[in-house]
């Protein structure tokens, strides 16, 4: 990493000494491309499993059956698509917020290639049926160890950058990143504790109800600290940039941060209502989940209000359109989540497609659209070329939005139908629909609608791929890392002085 101190030019003695350094944008380009690639793969698998449910003939042999491909889908979209997206966001914004290049180029590259290697390992082992069978933590112990190593390198690189930062103030996005890095490490270590039996098999050290509690402490907080906190950091950095407006309330963002991280960690037992988990634990999970509504909406309001006075910009900015829909879906899924945790509601929703609707309104709306918005903002800056086609980006926005709506509306209908049919009794107190197939037949049309919605959403990702590819093709061949000069002694809010 070239970091040099230049004295003022001859004849300009009054000028302060400038320190010139370069941001590492290559690593951000790597993570951005990986996001797009894995997004396509993960969602293609999503479309395939969406087809396999109403059309079982599409289950091809054991390796490509629903049971094997479902965890491949969840791992690919969460850890490969959303994962690479948050790393792109973190590597881009942390450097700018700290006014420093990443701590170590070597570590950045190790993180990138290590993470892609883990994804490939997942893509091979999951179709082979090698799994711990713990949801969102299916990968076997050797891969778990690799995840730990890569995560530690990422953490050292990130905290090293914080340590050598030139900007004293730590903007709220950085706090969300810190919470992500620390908590994901704790969750991964806590839930992956297992005794290896062979290279491809292990047994968790927890048993029965403890195992379930630890698993859903992990599962719920994977949603919280992988699909929520880093995306909130992303929102707090990229939204004001794209809107060219300061964040609505900085004070609210701090309250939002501390209340969210404190409350989220307790809510896991809401996944285990009406199970062997003690009643008090489930109630505790429910209470904390309901409390979570407040900070979540604090974040949503802070995001949407940042656009005050800038709403007209939405007409021309696909980035802002994506962000607004993304934040709105965040608001909807974080209203729905607390509601689902209430035991009486959960009695209807649990085990039904209502969950799948909830998951995908968060995943497609919040995670997907925040990622797409960020990519459309980043690509012209990273490749120094205007986006190839604004029209195509707008088409992506619309096809994606309609796709989400079709997906979630179909799943709400299906989920409520399932819930109501399963608990319907006749006058004698017997189940009205004792045959499971009766519900399956009812919801089958909804599965076709979901498939159409999912395919449209994937179609939007294909448009993104073409647009980004055409932009990159036209980009200059030589893309030097951007150089920035700051007054050397300054460790306070020095303004960037871009140099050639
Ligand atoms: C084209 C887009 C997508 C399609 C067609 C799709 C389809 C599906 C299908 C069919 C399932 C299985 C549902 C079941 O078992 O009944 C599923 C599960 C899941 N998907 Fe997606 N998906 C898509 C995108 C995403 C994205 C972008 C994410 C996350 C960022 C995501 C996260 C999940 C999760 C977490 C589950 C498991 C839900 C649960 O166990 O309750 N999906 N998806
Ligand atoms: C205030 C925030 C939220 C709360 C309180 C909450 C609560 C819940 C509840 C009660 C369930 C159903 C558990 C069950 O019956 O099995 C659930 C499932 C789920 N939620 Fe949320 N949710 C929130 C936000 C989100 C967001 C923003 C996302 C995605 C980005 C998300 C992703 C999921 C996933 C993936 C599942 C399915 C887990 C599984 O069974 O595999 N949630 N959530």
Coordinates of C-alpha atoms and ligand atoms in Angstrom, one line a residue:
X1 CA 0.0 0.0 0.0
X2 CA 1.5 3.2 -1.1
X3 CA 1.1 5.9 1.4
X4 CA 3.2 9.0 1.1
X5 CA 3.5 12.4 2.6
X6 CA 4.2 15.3 0.2
X7 CA 5.3 18.7 1.2
X8 CA 3.7 21.7 -0.4
X9 CA 4.9 22.7 -3.8
X10 CA 7.7 25.2 -4.1
X11 CA 6.5 28.7 -3.7
X12 CA 3.4 27.7 -1.8
X13 CA 4.9 27.4 1.7
X14 CA 1.7 28.4 3.4
X15 CA -0.1 25.3 2.2
X16 CA -0.4 22.5 4.7
X17 CA 1.5 19.3 4.3
X18 CA -0.7 16.8 2.5
X19 CA -0.9 13.2 3.1
X20 CA -1.9 11.2 0.0
X21 CA -3.3 7.8 0.0
X22 CA -5.4 5.5 -2.2
X23 CA -8.6 3.7 -1.5
X24 CA -8.6 0.0 -2.5
X25 CA -11.5 -0.1 -4.9
X26 CA -10.4 -3.2 -6.7
X27 CA -11.6 -5.3 -3.7
X28 CA -15.0 -3.5 -3.9
X29 CA -15.2 -4.4 -7.6
X30 CA -14.5 -8.0 -6.8
X31 CA -17.2 -8.2 -4.1
X32 CA -19.7 -6.4 -6.4
X33 CA -19.2 -8.8 -9.2
X34 CA -19.4 -11.8 -6.9
X35 CA -22.7 -10.4 -5.5
X36 CA -24.2 -10.3 -9.0
X37 CA -22.9 -13.8 -10.0
X38 CA -24.0 -15.5 -6.8
X39 CA -27.3 -13.6 -6.7
X40 CA -28.1 -15.1 -10.1
X41 CA -27.1 -18.6 -9.1
X42 CA -28.9 -18.5 -5.7
X43 CA -32.1 -17.1 -7.2
X44 CA -32.0 -19.5 -10.1
X45 CA -31.9 -22.3 -7.6
X46 CA -34.8 -20.5 -5.8
X47 CA -36.8 -20.6 -9.0
X48 CA -36.0 -24.3 -9.5
X49 CA -37.2 -25.3 -6.1
X50 CA -40.3 -23.1 -6.6
X51 CA -41.0 -25.2 -9.6
X52 CA -40.3 -28.5 -7.9
X53 CA -43.1 -27.9 -5.3
X54 CA -46.1 -27.8 -7.8
X55 CA -44.3 -29.9 -10.4
X56 CA -42.5 -32.8 -8.6
X57 CA -41.3 -34.2 -11.9
X58 CA -38.6 -31.4 -11.8
X59 CA -36.9 -33.2 -8.9
X60 CA -34.1 -34.8 -10.8
X61 CA -32.4 -37.6 -8.9
X62 CA -31.2 -37.3 -5.3
X63 CA -28.6 -34.6 -6.0
X64 CA -31.0 -32.1 -7.5
X65 CA -34.1 -32.9 -5.4
X66 CA -36.0 -30.2 -3.4
X67 CA -34.5 -31.4 -0.1
X68 CA -30.9 -31.0 -1.3
X69 CA -31.4 -27.8 -3.3
X70 CA -33.4 -25.9 -0.7
X71 CA -30.4 -25.4 1.7
X72 CA -28.3 -24.7 -1.4
X73 CA -30.7 -21.8 -2.2
X74 CA -30.7 -20.4 1.4
X75 CA -27.0 -20.6 1.7
X76 CA -26.4 -19.1 -1.7
X77 CA -28.7 -16.2 -1.3
X78 CA -27.9 -15.4 2.3
X79 CA -24.2 -16.0 2.5
X80 CA -23.1 -15.6 -1.1
X81 CA -25.5 -13.0 -2.5
X82 CA -26.2 -10.9 0.6
X83 CA -22.8 -11.8 2.1
X84 CA -20.8 -10.5 -0.9
X85 CA -23.1 -7.4 -1.0
X86 CA -22.4 -6.5 2.6
X87 CA -18.7 -7.0 2.1
X88 CA -18.8 -4.7 -1.0
X89 CA -20.7 -2.1 1.1
X90 CA -18.3 -2.4 4.1
X91 CA -15.1 -2.3 2.0
X92 CA -16.3 0.8 0.1
X93 CA -17.8 2.8 2.9
X94 CA -15.4 2.0 5.7
X95 CA -12.5 3.3 3.8
X96 CA -14.3 6.5 3.0
X97 CA -15.7 6.9 6.5
X98 CA -12.3 6.3 8.1
X99 CA -10.4 8.2 5.5
X100 CA -8.0 5.3 5.2
X101 CA -7.2 2.4 2.9
X102 CA -8.0 -1.0 4.3
X103 CA -5.6 -2.1 6.9
X104 CA -4.1 -4.9 4.8
X105 CA -4.5 -5.6 1.0
X106 CA -3.4 -9.1 1.6
X107 CA -6.2 -9.7 4.2
X108 CA -8.8 -8.1 1.9
X109 CA -7.8 -10.6 -0.9
X110 CA -7.7 -13.5 1.5
X111 CA -11.2 -12.6 2.7
X112 CA -12.5 -12.4 -0.8
X113 CA -11.0 -15.7 -2.2
X114 CA -11.6 -17.5 1.1
X115 CA -15.2 -16.6 1.1
X116 CA -15.7 -17.6 -2.5
X117 CA -14.0 -20.9 -1.7
X118 CA -16.4 -21.5 1.1
X119 CA -19.3 -20.9 -1.2
X120 CA -18.0 -23.3 -3.7
X121 CA -17.5 -25.9 -0.9
X122 CA -21.2 -25.3 0.1
X123 CA -22.3 -25.7 -3.5
X124 CA -20.6 -29.1 -3.7
X125 CA -21.4 -30.6 -0.3
X126 CA -25.1 -29.6 0.0
X127 CA -26.3 -31.4 -3.2
X128 CA -24.3 -34.4 -2.0
X129 CA -26.4 -34.4 1.1
X130 CA -23.5 -33.5 3.5
X131 CA -25.2 -31.4 6.1
X132 CA -25.5 -30.8 9.8
X133 CA -29.2 -30.3 9.2
X134 CA -29.2 -27.1 11.3
X135 CA -31.0 -24.5 9.2
X136 CA -28.7 -21.7 7.9
X137 CA -25.8 -23.6 9.6
X138 CA -25.8 -26.7 7.4
X139 CA -22.2 -26.7 6.4
X140 CA -20.1 -29.5 8.0
X141 CA -17.3 -28.8 10.5
X142 CA -14.3 -28.4 8.1
X143 CA -16.1 -25.7 6.3
X144 CA -17.1 -24.2 9.6
X145 CA -13.5 -23.9 10.6
X146 CA -12.7 -22.2 7.2
X147 CA -15.5 -19.7 7.9
X148 CA -14.0 -19.0 11.3
X149 CA -10.5 -18.3 9.8
X150 CA -11.9 -16.1 7.0
X151 CA -14.1 -14.2 9.4
X152 CA -11.2 -13.6 11.8
X153 CA -9.0 -12.2 9.0
X154 CA -11.9 -10.0 7.9
X155 CA -12.3 -8.7 11.5
X156 CA -8.6 -8.0 11.9
X157 CA -8.6 -6.1 8.6
X158 CA -11.7 -4.1 9.6
X159 CA -10.7 -3.2 13.1
X160 CA -7.1 -2.5 11.8
X161 CA -8.7 0.0 9.5
X162 CA -10.7 1.6 12.3
X163 CA -7.5 1.8 14.4
X164 CA -5.5 3.7 11.7
X165 CA -8.4 5.9 10.7
X166 CA -7.9 9.6 10.0
X167 CA -11.4 10.6 10.8
X168 CA -12.0 10.6 14.5
X169 CA -15.7 10.4 14.5
X170 CA -17.2 7.0 13.9
X171 CA -20.3 7.4 11.7
X172 CA -23.2 5.2 12.7
X173 CA -22.7 2.9 9.7
X174 CA -19.5 1.7 11.3
X175 CA -21.2 0.8 14.5
X176 CA -23.6 -1.4 12.5
X177 CA -20.7 -3.1 10.9
X178 CA -19.0 -3.6 14.2
X179 CA -22.1 -5.2 15.6
X180 CA -22.3 -7.5 12.5
X181 CA -18.7 -8.6 12.7
X182 CA -18.6 -9.3 16.5
X183 CA -22.0 -10.9 16.7
X184 CA -21.8 -13.2 13.7
X185 CA -18.5 -14.5 15.1
X186 CA -20.2 -15.3 18.5
X187 CA -23.2 -16.9 16.8
X188 CA -21.1 -19.0 14.4
X189 CA -18.9 -20.3 17.2
X190 CA -21.7 -20.8 19.6
X191 CA -24.0 -22.8 17.2
X192 CA -21.3 -24.8 15.4
X193 CA -19.9 -26.5 18.5
X194 CA -19.8 -30.1 17.4
X195 CA -17.8 -33.3 17.8
X196 CA -16.5 -34.5 14.4
X197 CA -17.2 -38.2 13.7
X198 CA -15.6 -38.2 10.2
X199 CA -14.6 -35.5 7.7
X200 CA -18.2 -35.2 6.6
X201 CA -20.1 -35.9 9.7
X202 CA -20.4 -34.4 13.2
X203 CA -22.7 -34.3 16.2
X204 CA -23.6 -31.1 18.0
X205 CA -22.6 -30.8 21.6
X206 CA -26.0 -29.6 22.6
X207 CA -28.9 -32.0 23.1
X208 CA -32.7 -31.8 22.6
X209 CA -34.3 -28.6 23.7
X210 CA -30.9 -26.9 24.4
X211 CA -29.9 -27.7 20.8
X212 CA -33.2 -26.2 19.5
X213 CA -32.7 -23.0 21.6
X214 CA -29.1 -22.5 20.6
X215 CA -30.1 -23.2 16.9
X216 CA -32.8 -20.5 17.0
X217 CA -30.8 -18.1 19.0
X218 CA -28.4 -18.5 16.0
X219 CA -31.0 -18.6 13.3
X220 CA -32.9 -15.6 14.4
X221 CA -29.7 -13.6 15.0
X222 CA -28.4 -14.6 11.6
X223 CA -31.4 -12.7 10.3
X224 CA -30.6 -9.9 12.7
X225 CA -26.9 -9.6 12.2
X226 CA -26.4 -10.8 8.6
X227 CA -29.6 -9.6 6.9
X228 CA -30.4 -6.6 9.0
X229 CA -27.5 -4.7 10.8
X230 CA -25.1 -4.6 7.8
X231 CA -27.9 -3.6 5.5
X232 CA -28.8 -0.8 8.0
X233 CA -25.1 0.3 7.9
X234 CA -25.4 0.2 4.1
X235 CA -28.6 2.3 4.2
X236 CA -27.0 4.9 6.5
X237 CA -24.1 5.3 4.2
X238 CA -25.5 4.9 0.7
X239 CA -28.9 6.5 1.1
X240 CA -27.7 10.0 2.1
X241 CA -25.1 9.8 -0.6
X242 CA -27.6 8.9 -3.3
X243 CA -30.1 11.5 -2.0
X244 CA -27.5 14.1 -1.4
X245 CA -29.1 14.9 1.9
X246 CA -27.8 14.4 5.4
X247 CA -29.4 11.6 7.4
X248 CA -32.8 12.7 8.9
X249 CA -31.8 12.4 12.5
X250 CA -28.4 11.3 13.7
X251 CA -29.6 11.1 17.2
X252 CA -32.3 8.7 16.2
X253 CA -29.8 6.6 14.3
X254 CA -27.8 6.1 17.6
X255 CA -30.9 5.2 19.6
X256 CA -31.9 2.9 16.7
X257 CA -28.5 1.2 16.8
X258 CA -28.3 0.5 20.6
X259 CA -31.9 -0.5 21.1
X260 CA -31.9 -2.8 18.0
X261 CA -28.7 -4.7 19.0
X262 CA -29.8 -5.0 22.6
X263 CA -33.3 -6.3 21.9
X264 CA -32.6 -8.5 18.8
X265 CA -30.4 -11.0 20.7
X266 CA -33.3 -12.1 23.0
X267 CA -36.0 -12.8 20.4
X268 CA -34.9 -16.2 19.1
X269 CA -37.4 -18.4 21.1
X270 CA -40.2 -17.0 18.9
X271 CA -39.2 -19.6 16.4
X272 CA -40.0 -22.3 19.0
X273 CA -43.5 -21.4 20.2
X274 CA -45.6 -24.4 21.2
X275 CA -42.6 -26.7 21.4
X276 CA -40.7 -28.3 24.3
X277 CA -39.1 -25.0 25.1
X278 CA -40.2 -23.7 28.5
X279 CA -43.3 -21.5 28.3
X280 CA -41.4 -18.6 30.0
X281 CA -38.7 -18.7 27.4
X282 CA -41.1 -18.6 24.5
X283 CA -43.0 -15.7 26.2
X284 CA -39.7 -13.8 26.7
X285 CA -38.9 -14.3 23.0
X286 CA -42.4 -12.9 22.2
X287 CA -42.1 -9.9 24.4
X288 CA -38.7 -8.9 23.0
X289 CA -39.9 -9.5 19.5
X290 CA -42.8 -7.1 20.0
X291 CA -40.4 -4.5 21.5
X292 CA -38.3 -4.9 18.4
X293 CA -40.9 -3.2 16.4
X294 CA -40.0 0.2 17.8
X295 CA -36.3 0.4 16.9
X296 CA -37.0 -1.3 13.6
X297 CA -39.4 1.4 12.6
X298 CA -37.1 4.0 14.0
X299 CA -34.6 2.9 11.4
X300 CA -37.2 2.8 8.7
X301 CA -38.5 6.3 9.5
X302 CA -34.9 7.6 9.7
X303 CA -34.3 6.2 6.2
X304 CA -37.5 7.4 4.5
X305 CA -37.3 10.9 6.2
X306 CA -33.8 11.3 4.9
X307 CA -35.5 11.8 1.6
X308 CA -37.5 14.8 2.8
X309 CA -37.2 17.5 0.2
X310 CA -35.7 15.0 -2.2
X311 CA -38.7 12.9 -3.2
X312 CA -38.8 14.5 -6.6
X313 CA -35.4 12.9 -7.3
X314 CA -37.0 9.5 -7.3
X315 CA -38.4 10.1 -10.7
X316 CA -34.9 10.0 -12.3
X317 CA -33.0 7.9 -9.9
X318 CA -33.3 4.2 -10.0
X319 CA -31.0 4.0 -7.0
X320 CA -33.4 6.0 -4.9
X321 CA -36.4 4.0 -6.2
X322 CA -34.7 0.8 -5.2
X323 CA -33.8 2.1 -1.8
X324 CA -37.3 3.4 -1.1
X325 CA -38.9 0.1 -1.9
X326 CA -36.2 -1.7 0.0
X327 CA -36.8 0.4 3.2
X328 CA -40.5 0.1 2.8
X329 CA -40.3 -3.7 2.7
X330 CA -38.0 -3.5 5.8
X331 CA -40.8 -1.6 7.5
X332 CA -43.4 -4.2 6.4
X333 CA -41.4 -7.3 7.4
X334 CA -40.5 -5.8 10.8
X335 CA -44.1 -5.0 11.5
X336 CA -45.1 -8.5 10.5
X337 CA -42.3 -10.2 12.4
X338 CA -43.4 -9.0 15.9
X339 CA -47.0 -9.8 15.0
X340 CA -46.0 -13.4 13.9
X341 CA -44.2 -13.8 17.3
X342 CA -47.4 -13.3 19.2
X343 CA -48.4 -16.8 20.2
X344 CA -52.0 -16.6 19.0
X345 CA -50.9 -15.4 15.6
X346 CA -48.1 -17.9 15.5
X347 CA -50.6 -20.7 16.2
X348 CA -52.0 -19.9 12.7
X349 CA -48.8 -19.0 10.9
X350 CA -46.3 -21.5 12.1
X351 CA -45.3 -24.3 9.6
X352 CA -47.2 -22.5 6.9
X353 CA -46.3 -20.5 3.8
X354 CA -47.0 -17.3 5.7
X355 CA -43.4 -17.7 7.0
X356 CA -42.2 -18.0 3.4
X357 CA -44.0 -14.8 2.5
X358 CA -42.5 -13.0 5.6
X359 CA -39.0 -14.2 4.7
X360 CA -39.2 -13.1 1.1
X361 CA -40.7 -9.7 1.8
X362 CA -37.6 -9.1 3.9
X363 CA -35.2 -11.0 1.5
X364 CA -36.4 -9.9 -1.9
X365 CA -37.7 -6.4 -0.8
X366 CA -35.2 -5.3 1.8
X367 CA -32.0 -7.3 1.1
X368 CA -32.4 -7.6 -2.6
X369 CA -33.5 -4.0 -3.4
X370 CA -31.0 -2.4 -1.1
X371 CA -28.3 -4.5 -2.8
X372 CA -29.5 -3.6 -6.3
X373 CA -29.7 0.1 -5.4
X374 CA -26.1 0.0 -4.1
X375 CA -24.9 -1.8 -7.2
X376 CA -26.5 0.8 -9.5
X377 CA -24.8 3.5 -7.4
X378 CA -21.4 1.9 -7.2
X379 CA -20.9 0.5 -10.7
X380 CA -20.5 3.9 -12.5
X381 CA -18.2 5.0 -9.7
X382 CA -16.1 1.9 -9.6
X383 CA -15.7 1.5 -13.3
X384 CA -15.6 5.2 -14.2
X385 CA -18.4 4.9 -16.8
X386 CA -22.0 6.0 -16.9
X387 CA -24.4 3.1 -16.4
X388 CA -25.0 1.6 -19.9
X389 CA -28.8 1.8 -19.8
X390 CA -31.0 3.7 -17.3
X391 CA -34.0 2.3 -19.1
X392 CA -32.9 -1.2 -18.4
X393 CA -32.3 -0.4 -14.8
X394 CA -35.8 1.1 -14.6
X395 CA -37.2 -2.1 -16.2
X396 CA -35.3 -4.1 -13.5
X397 CA -37.0 -2.0 -10.8
X398 CA -40.5 -2.6 -12.1
X399 CA -40.2 -6.3 -13.0
X400 CA -38.6 -6.9 -9.6
X401 CA -41.3 -5.0 -7.7
X402 CA -44.1 -6.8 -9.4
X403 CA -42.2 -10.1 -9.0
X404 CA -42.0 -9.5 -5.2
X405 CA -45.7 -8.6 -5.0
X406 CA -46.7 -11.8 -6.9
X407 CA -44.4 -13.9 -4.8
X408 CA -45.5 -12.6 -1.4
X409 CA -49.2 -12.3 -2.1
X410 CA -49.3 -15.8 -3.4
X411 CA -47.6 -17.1 -0.2
X412 CA -49.8 -15.1 2.1
X413 CA -52.9 -16.6 0.5
X414 CA -51.3 -20.0 0.6
X415 CA -50.2 -19.7 4.2
X416 CA -53.5 -18.5 5.6
X417 CA -55.3 -21.2 3.6
X418 CA -53.0 -23.8 5.1
X419 CA -53.3 -22.5 8.6
X420 CA -57.1 -22.2 8.5
X421 CA -57.6 -25.7 6.9
X422 CA -55.3 -27.4 9.3
X423 CA -57.1 -26.3 12.4
X424 CA -60.7 -26.5 11.1
X425 CA -62.9 -28.9 13.0
X426 CA -66.3 -30.3 12.3
X427 CA -69.2 -30.4 14.8
X428 CA -68.0 -33.6 16.3
X429 CA -64.6 -32.1 17.1
X430 CA -62.8 -34.0 14.3
X431 CA -60.4 -32.4 11.8
X432 CA -62.3 -31.2 8.8
X433 CA -59.4 -31.9 6.5
X434 CA -57.6 -34.8 7.9
X435 CA -55.9 -35.6 4.6
X436 CA -52.8 -33.4 4.2
X437 CA -53.2 -33.6 0.4
X438 CA -56.4 -31.6 0.7
X439 CA -54.4 -28.5 1.6
X440 CA -51.7 -29.2 -0.9
X441 CA -54.3 -29.3 -3.7
X442 CA -55.8 -26.0 -2.5
X443 CA -52.5 -24.1 -2.5
X444 CA -51.0 -25.6 -5.7
X445 CA -52.2 -22.7 -7.9
X446 CA -50.5 -20.3 -5.5
X447 CA -47.2 -22.1 -6.1
X448 CA -47.5 -21.4 -9.8
X449 CA -48.1 -17.7 -9.1
X450 CA -45.1 -17.7 -6.8
X451 CA -43.1 -19.3 -9.6
X452 CA -44.1 -16.5 -12.0
X453 CA -43.2 -13.8 -9.4
X454 CA -39.8 -15.5 -8.7
X455 CA -39.0 -15.8 -12.3
X456 CA -39.8 -12.1 -12.9
X457 CA -37.5 -11.2 -10.0
X458 CA -34.8 -13.4 -11.5
X459 CA -35.4 -11.7 -14.9
X460 CA -34.7 -8.4 -13.2
X461 CA -31.3 -9.8 -12.0
X462 CA -30.5 -10.9 -15.6
X463 CA -31.2 -7.3 -16.7
X464 CA -28.8 -6.1 -14.0
X465 CA -26.2 -8.5 -15.2
X466 CA -26.5 -7.3 -18.8
X467 CA -26.4 -3.7 -17.8
X468 CA -23.4 -4.1 -15.6
X469 CA -21.6 -6.2 -18.2
X470 CA -22.2 -3.6 -20.9
X471 CA -21.0 -0.8 -18.6
X472 CA -17.8 -2.6 -17.7
X473 CA -17.1 -3.4 -21.3
X474 CA -17.0 0.3 -22.1
X475 CA -15.0 1.1 -19.0
X476 CA -11.4 2.4 -19.2
X477 CA -8.9 -0.5 -19.2
X478 CA -6.8 1.1 -16.5
X479 CA -8.6 1.8 -13.3
X480 CA -6.2 3.2 -10.7
X481 CA -7.3 3.3 -7.1
X482 CA -8.7 6.8 -6.4
X483 CA -6.1 8.9 -4.6
X484 CA -7.1 11.3 -1.8
X485 CA -5.2 13.9 0.0
X486 CA -5.9 15.1 3.5
X487 CA -4.0 17.6 5.7
X488 CA -1.3 15.4 7.3
X489 CA -1.6 16.2 10.9
X490 CA -5.4 16.3 10.8
X491 CA -7.3 13.6 12.6
X492 CA -10.5 15.6 12.7
X493 CA -13.1 16.2 10.0
X494 CA -10.7 16.9 7.2
X495 CA -12.4 17.3 3.8
X496 CA -11.3 15.0 1.0
X497 CA -9.2 16.7 -1.6
X498 CA -9.3 14.5 -4.6
X499 CA -6.1 14.4 -6.6
X500 CA -5.6 13.2 -10.1
Ligands
LIG1 C1 -35.9 -15.4 -7.5 C2 -36.0 -15.3 -6.2 C3 -36.3 -16.3 -5.2 C4 -37.2 -17.4 -5.3 C5 -38.0 -17.9 -6.5 C6 -37.1 -18.1 -4.0 C7 -37.8 -19.3 -3.7 C8 -37.8 -20.0 -2.6 C9 -38.5 -21.2 -2.3 C10 -39.4 -22.0 -3.2 C11 -38.2 -21.6 -1.0 C12 -38.7 -22.8 -0.3 C13 -40.0 -22.5 0.4 C14 -40.5 -23.7 1.1 O1 -39.8 -24.5 1.7 O2 -41.8 -23.9 1.1 C15 -37.4 -20.5 -0.4 C16 -36.9 -20.5 0.9 C17 -36.1 -19.5 1.4 N1 -35.5 -18.4 0.7 FE1 -35.9 -17.9 -1.2 N2 -36.3 -17.4 -3.2 C18 -35.8 -16.3 -3.9 C19 -34.9 -15.4 -3.4 C20 -34.4 -15.4 -2.1 C21 -33.5 -14.4 -1.5 C22 -32.9 -13.2 -2.3 C23 -33.3 -14.7 -0.2 C24 -32.5 -14.0 0.8 C25 -31.7 -13.0 0.7 C26 -34.1 -15.9 0.1 C27 -34.1 -16.5 1.3 C28 -34.8 -17.7 1.6 C29 -34.9 -18.3 2.9 C30 -34.2 -17.7 4.1 C31 -35.7 -19.4 2.8 C32 -36.1 -20.4 3.9 C33 -37.3 -19.9 4.5 C34 -37.8 -20.7 5.7 O3 -37.2 -21.7 6.0 O4 -38.8 -20.3 6.4 N3 -34.8 -16.3 -1.1 N4 -37.1 -19.6 -1.4
LIG2 C1 -38.7 -6.9 14.0 C2 -38.2 -7.8 13.2 C3 -38.6 -9.2 13.0 C4 -39.2 -10.0 13.9 C5 -39.7 -9.8 15.3 C6 -39.4 -11.3 13.2 C7 -40.0 -12.4 13.7 C8 -40.2 -13.6 13.0 C9 -41.1 -14.7 13.4 C10 -42.0 -14.6 14.7 C11 -40.9 -15.7 12.6 C12 -41.7 -17.0 12.5 C13 -41.1 -18.1 13.4 C14 -41.9 -19.3 13.2 O1 -43.1 -19.3 13.4 O2 -41.3 -20.3 12.9 C15 -39.9 -15.3 11.6 C16 -39.4 -16.0 10.6 C17 -38.4 -15.6 9.8 N1 -38.0 -14.3 9.6 FE1 -38.5 -12.7 10.7 N2 -38.8 -11.2 11.9 C18 -38.3 -9.9 11.8 C19 -37.7 -9.4 10.7 C20 -37.2 -10.2 9.6 C21 -36.5 -9.7 8.5 C22 -36.2 -8.2 8.2 C23 -36.1 -10.8 7.8 C24 -35.3 -10.9 6.5 C25 -34.5 -10.0 6.1 C26 -36.6 -11.9 8.5 C27 -36.4 -13.2 8.1 C28 -37.0 -14.3 8.7 C29 -36.7 -15.7 8.3 C30 -35.6 -16.1 7.3 C31 -37.6 -16.5 9.0 C32 -37.8 -18.0 8.8 C33 -37.0 -18.8 9.7 C34 -37.2 -20.2 9.5 O3 -38.1 -20.8 10.1 O4 -36.4 -20.8 8.7 N3 -37.3 -11.5 9.6 N4 -39.5 -14.0 11.9

